[in-house]
Amino acid sequence: MIRANQANWDARTPVHVASEFYGLDGSRTAEHWFAPFEWADLGELDGRDVLHLQCHLGTETAAFADRGAARTVGLDFSAAAVREARRLADEAGRDMEFVRADVHDAVSALGGRRFDVVYTGKGALCYLPDLAAWAGVVSELLRPGGTFYLVEFHPLLDALGPTPAPERQDLRLRHDYLGGRGSVRSDTPHTYTDGPPVRGATTSYEWRHGIGEVITAVTGAGLSVQLVRETELLPWKRFDAMVPTENGWWRLPPSEPFIPLLYALRAVKPHD
């Protein structure tokens, strides 16, 4: 299933490069993909070594370099995505390194290097079958005193689905919130972007992970959780009823229930 996902993301890459969603023509900057609270939670990056796991095209990774990180590294299992990330960094004149490896092999792929900040999320955890193993990798990648920061789509968001109605789409619980029932298989030529259809490998697998499972995995790996934040914001329009916010992100209109769509978790690796 991991190999199928890798092939699927290789096939998705040219679709995403061509899409308006990612704005690689300059219509979107690296900052677009971050909520203001993320920078407040992360603090200053000047002089810090930052690793972005499951970075895809590096559109978010670039923001760390722009904010003064001493060293910025992105890691992804898609060879096609890593090639594009390197190309985009070179064209922009950004000093960033991109490594092709499965996240579970990140420690060896990075030669045992450790980082001050490890960042991941926004559609990353759903492709991981075993969060305990993943969290152990994250812990190994951090220096003592280093910060792990996860910003991920809320499991409630993934459990919701629109139900067609005469005048509007009502949101209902359509999918599992909690994990435990194995992978969810998808076979579609369409992705979350507006790009052309995917050609070739259209099958992918995802796993559900509740917030309790995430926190348990992170603390079980020896990290100390400092903050868990839930927010109604999303960086893209998931449902038709969503309205834009002042920073260009999206939320459900005031007439709808006030529910979390995204969450953040910050943890620190204790000093030895």
Coordinates of C-alpha atoms in Angstrom, one line a residue:
M1 CA 0.0 0.0 0.0
I2 CA 2.9 2.4 0.7
R3 CA 4.3 1.6 -2.7
A4 CA 0.9 2.3 -4.3
N5 CA 0.8 5.6 -2.5
Q6 CA 4.3 6.5 -3.7
A7 CA 3.3 5.7 -7.3
N8 CA 0.2 7.7 -6.9
W9 CA 2.1 10.8 -5.7
D10 CA 4.5 10.4 -8.5
A11 CA 1.6 10.5 -10.9
R12 CA -0.1 13.4 -9.0
T13 CA 3.0 15.6 -9.2
P14 CA 2.7 16.9 -12.8
V15 CA -1.0 17.5 -12.1
H16 CA -0.3 19.6 -9.1
V17 CA 2.5 21.5 -10.9
A18 CA 0.0 22.4 -13.6
S19 CA -2.8 23.4 -11.2
E20 CA -3.9 26.9 -10.2
F21 CA -4.3 25.5 -6.6
Y22 CA -0.6 25.5 -5.9
G23 CA 0.0 28.8 -7.7
L24 CA 3.5 28.0 -8.9
D25 CA 3.1 30.8 -11.5
G26 CA 3.6 33.2 -8.7
S27 CA 0.0 33.7 -7.8
R28 CA 0.6 32.2 -4.3
T29 CA 3.6 32.6 -2.0
A30 CA 5.0 30.2 0.5
E31 CA 3.4 32.2 3.3
H32 CA -0.1 31.5 1.9
W33 CA 0.0 27.9 3.2
F34 CA 0.5 29.0 6.9
A35 CA -2.0 30.3 9.4
P36 CA -0.8 33.3 11.5
F37 CA -0.9 31.1 14.7
E38 CA 1.7 28.7 13.2
W39 CA 4.5 31.4 13.2
A40 CA 3.5 32.4 16.8
D41 CA 3.7 28.8 17.9
L42 CA 7.1 28.1 16.1
G43 CA 8.8 31.3 17.2
E44 CA 11.8 32.8 15.5
L45 CA 13.6 30.5 13.0
D46 CA 16.8 32.5 12.5
G47 CA 19.8 30.2 12.9
R48 CA 17.7 27.1 13.4
D49 CA 17.9 23.9 11.3
V50 CA 14.4 23.0 10.0
L51 CA 13.2 19.7 8.5
H52 CA 9.9 19.4 6.7
L53 CA 8.7 15.8 6.5
Q54 CA 6.4 14.7 3.7
C55 CA 7.0 18.1 1.9
H56 CA 5.6 17.3 -1.5
L57 CA 6.6 20.2 -3.8
G58 CA 8.2 22.2 -1.1
T59 CA 5.7 25.0 -1.3
E60 CA 5.6 25.2 2.5
T61 CA 9.2 24.3 3.0
A62 CA 10.2 27.5 1.2
A63 CA 8.7 29.6 4.0
F64 CA 11.2 28.3 6.5
A65 CA 14.1 29.4 4.3
D66 CA 12.5 32.8 3.7
R67 CA 12.2 33.3 7.5
G68 CA 15.9 32.8 8.1
A69 CA 16.4 29.1 8.9
A70 CA 20.1 28.3 8.9
R71 CA 19.4 25.1 7.0
T72 CA 16.1 24.0 5.4
V73 CA 15.6 20.4 4.4
G74 CA 12.5 18.8 2.9
L75 CA 11.9 15.1 2.7
D76 CA 9.3 13.2 0.5
F77 CA 8.9 9.7 -0.8
S78 CA 7.9 10.8 -4.3
A79 CA 10.9 11.1 -6.6
A80 CA 8.9 13.2 -9.0
A81 CA 7.9 15.7 -6.3
V82 CA 11.5 16.0 -5.0
R83 CA 12.7 16.7 -8.5
E84 CA 10.1 19.5 -8.9
A85 CA 10.9 20.8 -5.4
R86 CA 14.6 21.1 -6.3
R87 CA 13.8 22.8 -9.6
L88 CA 11.5 25.3 -7.9
A89 CA 14.1 26.1 -5.2
D90 CA 16.8 26.6 -7.8
E91 CA 14.6 28.9 -9.9
A92 CA 13.7 31.0 -6.8
G93 CA 17.4 31.1 -5.7
R94 CA 16.5 29.5 -2.3
D95 CA 19.2 27.5 -0.5
M96 CA 17.2 24.4 0.4
E97 CA 18.0 20.6 0.3
F98 CA 15.4 18.0 -0.7
V99 CA 15.8 14.3 0.1
R100 CA 13.9 11.5 -1.5
A101 CA 13.0 8.9 1.1
D102 CA 10.0 7.3 2.9
V103 CA 9.4 9.1 6.2
H104 CA 10.0 5.8 8.0
D105 CA 13.6 5.8 6.6
A106 CA 14.3 9.4 7.3
V107 CA 16.9 8.9 10.0
S108 CA 19.2 6.8 7.7
A109 CA 18.4 8.9 4.6
L110 CA 19.5 12.0 6.4
G111 CA 22.7 10.4 7.7
G112 CA 21.7 10.7 11.3
R113 CA 21.5 14.5 11.2
R114 CA 19.3 16.1 13.9
F115 CA 17.3 19.3 13.7
D116 CA 16.0 22.1 15.9
V117 CA 12.6 22.0 14.3
V118 CA 10.7 19.2 12.6
Y119 CA 7.5 20.2 10.8
T120 CA 4.8 18.2 9.1
G121 CA 1.1 17.9 8.3
K122 CA -1.7 19.3 6.2
G123 CA -2.5 15.9 4.7
A124 CA 0.5 13.9 5.8
L125 CA -0.7 11.6 8.7
C126 CA -3.5 10.0 6.7
Y127 CA -0.8 8.2 4.6
L128 CA 0.9 6.6 7.6
P129 CA -0.4 3.2 8.9
D130 CA 1.6 3.2 12.2
L131 CA 1.8 6.4 14.1
A132 CA 3.9 4.9 16.9
A133 CA 6.7 4.1 14.4
W134 CA 6.4 7.5 12.8
A135 CA 6.6 9.4 16.1
G136 CA 9.8 7.4 17.0
V137 CA 11.4 8.6 13.8
V138 CA 10.4 12.2 14.6
S139 CA 12.0 11.9 18.0
E140 CA 15.2 10.6 16.6
L141 CA 15.4 13.5 14.1
L142 CA 15.2 16.1 16.9
R143 CA 18.0 17.5 18.9
P144 CA 17.5 17.6 22.6
G145 CA 15.4 20.7 23.2
G146 CA 14.2 20.7 19.6
T147 CA 10.6 21.4 18.6
F148 CA 8.2 19.1 16.8
Y149 CA 5.2 21.0 15.2
L150 CA 2.3 19.3 13.5
V151 CA -0.5 21.1 11.7
E152 CA -3.0 18.6 10.3
F153 CA -6.6 18.4 9.1
H154 CA -8.9 17.6 12.0
P155 CA -10.2 14.0 12.0
L156 CA -13.7 15.5 12.3
L157 CA -13.2 17.2 8.9
D158 CA -12.3 13.9 7.3
A159 CA -15.3 12.3 8.9
L160 CA -17.7 14.9 7.4
G161 CA -19.2 14.7 4.0
P162 CA -21.7 16.8 2.1
T163 CA -25.3 15.5 1.6
P164 CA -27.0 17.1 -1.4
A165 CA -30.1 19.1 -0.4
P166 CA -32.6 21.1 -2.5
E167 CA -31.1 24.5 -1.5
R168 CA -27.7 23.7 0.0
Q169 CA -25.2 20.9 1.0
D170 CA -25.7 19.8 4.6
L171 CA -22.7 18.3 6.3
R172 CA -23.2 14.9 7.9
L173 CA -20.9 12.3 9.5
R174 CA -20.1 10.1 6.6
H175 CA -16.8 8.5 7.5
D176 CA -14.9 7.2 10.5
Y177 CA -13.4 9.6 12.9
L178 CA -11.3 7.0 14.7
G179 CA -8.8 4.6 13.2
G180 CA -8.7 0.9 13.8
R181 CA -10.6 -0.5 10.8
G182 CA -7.6 -0.6 8.4
S183 CA -6.9 1.4 5.3
V184 CA -9.4 3.2 3.1
R185 CA -8.8 2.5 -0.6
S186 CA -9.4 5.2 -3.2
D187 CA -9.2 4.9 -7.0
T188 CA -9.8 8.2 -8.8
P189 CA -8.1 10.2 -11.5
H190 CA -8.9 13.4 -9.6
T191 CA -7.0 15.1 -6.7
Y192 CA -7.8 17.9 -4.4
T193 CA -6.5 20.4 -7.0
D194 CA -7.9 21.8 -10.3
G195 CA -5.2 20.2 -12.4
P196 CA -5.8 17.7 -15.2
P197 CA -6.7 14.0 -14.5
V198 CA -4.0 11.8 -13.0
R199 CA -2.6 9.3 -15.5
G200 CA -1.4 5.9 -14.6
A201 CA -1.3 5.1 -10.9
T202 CA -4.7 6.3 -9.5
T203 CA -5.0 4.0 -6.5
S204 CA -4.1 5.3 -3.0
Y205 CA -4.6 4.2 0.6
E206 CA -5.3 6.3 3.7
W207 CA -5.6 5.6 7.4
R208 CA -7.8 7.4 10.0
H209 CA -6.1 8.7 13.1
G210 CA -8.0 10.4 15.9
I211 CA -6.3 13.2 17.9
G212 CA -6.0 10.9 20.9
E213 CA -4.0 8.4 18.8
V214 CA -1.7 11.2 17.6
I215 CA -1.0 12.5 21.1
T216 CA -0.4 9.0 22.5
A217 CA 2.1 8.3 19.7
V218 CA 4.0 11.6 20.3
T219 CA 4.2 11.2 24.1
G220 CA 5.0 7.5 23.7
A221 CA 8.1 8.6 21.7
G222 CA 9.4 10.6 24.6
L223 CA 8.3 14.0 23.4
S224 CA 6.6 16.5 25.8
V225 CA 3.4 18.0 24.4
Q226 CA 3.2 21.8 25.1
L227 CA 0.3 22.9 23.0
V228 CA -2.8 21.5 21.2
R229 CA -4.8 23.9 19.2
E230 CA -8.0 23.5 17.2
T231 CA -9.2 26.0 14.7
E232 CA -12.1 26.5 12.3
L233 CA -9.8 27.6 9.5
L234 CA -8.7 25.7 6.3
P235 CA -6.1 26.8 3.7
W236 CA -8.5 25.8 0.8
K237 CA -12.2 25.5 0.1
R238 CA -13.2 22.0 1.1
F239 CA -17.0 22.5 1.0
D240 CA -19.1 24.7 -1.3
A241 CA -20.6 26.6 1.7
M242 CA -17.2 27.8 2.9
V243 CA -16.4 31.6 2.9
P244 CA -13.1 33.3 2.7
T245 CA -11.4 34.8 5.7
E246 CA -9.3 38.0 6.0
N247 CA -6.0 36.1 5.5
G248 CA -7.3 34.3 2.3
W249 CA -8.1 31.0 4.1
W250 CA -11.6 29.5 4.4
R251 CA -14.1 28.7 7.1
L252 CA -17.8 27.6 7.3
P253 CA -20.2 30.6 7.3
P254 CA -21.6 31.9 10.6
S255 CA -24.9 30.1 9.9
E256 CA -23.1 26.8 10.3
P257 CA -21.9 25.1 13.6
F258 CA -18.6 26.4 14.9
I259 CA -16.4 23.2 14.6
P260 CA -12.7 22.4 14.3
L261 CA -11.3 21.8 10.8
L262 CA -7.6 21.9 11.5
Y263 CA -5.5 21.3 14.6
A264 CA -1.9 22.0 15.7
L265 CA 0.3 20.2 18.1
R266 CA 3.6 21.4 19.5
A267 CA 6.0 19.1 21.4
V268 CA 9.6 19.3 22.6
K269 CA 12.2 16.7 23.0
P270 CA 13.6 16.9 26.5
H271 CA 17.3 17.4 27.2
D272 CA 19.2 14.3 28.0

